[in-house]
PDB file of C-alpha atoms in Angstrom:
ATOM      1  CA  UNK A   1      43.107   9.004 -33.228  1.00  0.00           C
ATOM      2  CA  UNK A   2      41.219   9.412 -30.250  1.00  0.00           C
ATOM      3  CA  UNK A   3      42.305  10.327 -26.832  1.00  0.00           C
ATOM      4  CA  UNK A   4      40.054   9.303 -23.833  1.00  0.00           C
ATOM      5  CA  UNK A   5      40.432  10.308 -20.214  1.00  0.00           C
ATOM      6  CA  UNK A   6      38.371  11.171 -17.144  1.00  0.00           C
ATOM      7  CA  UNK A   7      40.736  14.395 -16.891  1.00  0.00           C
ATOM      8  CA  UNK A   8      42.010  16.504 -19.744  1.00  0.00           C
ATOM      9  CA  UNK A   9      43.962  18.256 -17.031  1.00  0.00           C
ATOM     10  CA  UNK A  10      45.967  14.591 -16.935  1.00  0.00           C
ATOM     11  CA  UNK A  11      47.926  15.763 -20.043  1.00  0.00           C
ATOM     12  CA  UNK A  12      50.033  18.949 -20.639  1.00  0.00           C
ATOM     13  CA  UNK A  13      48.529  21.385 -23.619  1.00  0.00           C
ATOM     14  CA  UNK A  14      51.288  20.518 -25.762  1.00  0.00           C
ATOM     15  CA  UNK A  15      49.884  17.095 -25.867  1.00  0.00           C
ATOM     16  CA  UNK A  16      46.393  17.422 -25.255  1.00  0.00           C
ATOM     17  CA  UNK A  17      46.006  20.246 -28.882  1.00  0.00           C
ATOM     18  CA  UNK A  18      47.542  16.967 -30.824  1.00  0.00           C
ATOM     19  CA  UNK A  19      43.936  15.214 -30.395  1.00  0.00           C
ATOM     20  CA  UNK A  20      41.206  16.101 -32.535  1.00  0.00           C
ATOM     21  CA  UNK A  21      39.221  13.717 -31.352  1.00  0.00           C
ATOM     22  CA  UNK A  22      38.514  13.519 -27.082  1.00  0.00           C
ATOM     23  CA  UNK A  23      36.387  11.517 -25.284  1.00  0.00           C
ATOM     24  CA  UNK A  24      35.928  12.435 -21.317  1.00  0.00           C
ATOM     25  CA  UNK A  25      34.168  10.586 -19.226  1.00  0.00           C
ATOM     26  CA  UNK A  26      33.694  13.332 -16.867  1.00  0.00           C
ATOM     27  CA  UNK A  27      34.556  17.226 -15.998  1.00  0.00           C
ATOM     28  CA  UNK A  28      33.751  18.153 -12.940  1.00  0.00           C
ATOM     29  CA  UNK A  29      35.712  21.809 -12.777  1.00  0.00           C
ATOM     30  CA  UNK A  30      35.896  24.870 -14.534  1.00  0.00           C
ATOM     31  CA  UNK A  31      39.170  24.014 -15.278  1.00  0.00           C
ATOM     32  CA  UNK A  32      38.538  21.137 -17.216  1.00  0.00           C
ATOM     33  CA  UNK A  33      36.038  22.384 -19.313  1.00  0.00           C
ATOM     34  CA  UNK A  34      38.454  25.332 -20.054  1.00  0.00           C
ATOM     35  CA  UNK A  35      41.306  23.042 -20.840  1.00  0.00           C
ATOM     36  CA  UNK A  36      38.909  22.147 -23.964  1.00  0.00           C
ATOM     37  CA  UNK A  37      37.979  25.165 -25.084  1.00  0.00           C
ATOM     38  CA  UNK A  38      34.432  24.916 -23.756  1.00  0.00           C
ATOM     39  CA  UNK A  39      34.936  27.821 -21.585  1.00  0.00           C
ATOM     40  CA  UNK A  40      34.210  27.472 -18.309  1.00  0.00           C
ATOM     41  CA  UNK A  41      30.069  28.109 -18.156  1.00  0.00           C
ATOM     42  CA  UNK A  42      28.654  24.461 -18.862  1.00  0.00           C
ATOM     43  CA  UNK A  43      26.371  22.915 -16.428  1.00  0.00           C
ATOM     44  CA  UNK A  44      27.384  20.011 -14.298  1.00  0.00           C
ATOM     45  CA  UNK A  45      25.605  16.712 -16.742  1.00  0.00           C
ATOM     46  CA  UNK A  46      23.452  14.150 -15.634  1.00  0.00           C
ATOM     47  CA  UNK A  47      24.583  10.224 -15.856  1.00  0.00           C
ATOM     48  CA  UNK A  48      24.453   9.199 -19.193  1.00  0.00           C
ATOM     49  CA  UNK A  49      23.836  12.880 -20.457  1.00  0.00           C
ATOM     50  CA  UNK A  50      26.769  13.590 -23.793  1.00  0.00           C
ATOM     51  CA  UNK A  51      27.542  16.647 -25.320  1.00  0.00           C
ATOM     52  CA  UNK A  52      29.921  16.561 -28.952  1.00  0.00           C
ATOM     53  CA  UNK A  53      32.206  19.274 -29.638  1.00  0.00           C
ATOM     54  CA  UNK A  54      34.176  19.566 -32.335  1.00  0.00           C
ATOM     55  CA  UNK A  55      36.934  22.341 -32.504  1.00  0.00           C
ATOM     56  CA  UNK A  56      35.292  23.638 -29.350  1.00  0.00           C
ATOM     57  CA  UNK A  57      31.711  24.376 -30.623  1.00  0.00           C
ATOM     58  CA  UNK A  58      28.804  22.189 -29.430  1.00  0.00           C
ATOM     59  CA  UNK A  59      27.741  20.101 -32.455  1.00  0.00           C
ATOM     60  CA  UNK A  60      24.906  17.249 -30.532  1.00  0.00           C
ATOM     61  CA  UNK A  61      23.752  16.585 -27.325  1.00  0.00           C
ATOM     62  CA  UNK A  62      22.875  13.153 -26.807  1.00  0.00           C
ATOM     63  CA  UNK A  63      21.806  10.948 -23.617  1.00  0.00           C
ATOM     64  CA  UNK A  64      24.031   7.169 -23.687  1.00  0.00           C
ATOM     65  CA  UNK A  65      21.869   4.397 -22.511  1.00  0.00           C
ATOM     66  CA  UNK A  66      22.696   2.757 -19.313  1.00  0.00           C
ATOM     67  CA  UNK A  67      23.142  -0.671 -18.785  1.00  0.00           C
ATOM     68  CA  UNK A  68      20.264  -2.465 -17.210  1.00  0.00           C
ATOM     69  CA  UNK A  69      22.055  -3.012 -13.555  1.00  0.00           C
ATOM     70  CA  UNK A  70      22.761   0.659 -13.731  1.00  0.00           C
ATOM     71  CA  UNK A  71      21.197   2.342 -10.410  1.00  0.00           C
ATOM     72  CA  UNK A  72      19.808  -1.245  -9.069  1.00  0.00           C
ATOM     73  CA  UNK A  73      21.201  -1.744  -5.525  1.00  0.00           C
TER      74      UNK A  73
END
């Protein structure tokens, strides 16, 4: 199972340590990098820029590729 939110701050602890798996599109505050287990030092990512942790250890660092009307005005 997989959760996937833009927040992990959306769900309480209790819920959130039921997930192995998370996908978030986006932390933007120490908080929510802490809420992981990430602690609270990570830099702010560029679009399309992924990081994989697994029980709170980085495990790959990746870039997604964009769709090609991504950035076109």
């Amino acid at each position: 199972m997989i959760m996937t939110t833009q927040s992990p701050l959306d769900l309480p602890a209790e819920l959130r340590s039921q997930f192995p798996n998370v996908l978030v599109h986006r932390l933007t505050t120490p908080e929510e990098q802490t809420a992981l287990g990430l602690g609270s030092s990570q830099e702010q990512l560029a679009t399309g820029q992924v990081l994989v942790y697994q029980d709170g250890q980085e495990v790959a660092e990746g870039q997604v590729n964009l769709p090609d009307w991504w950035g076109k005005e």
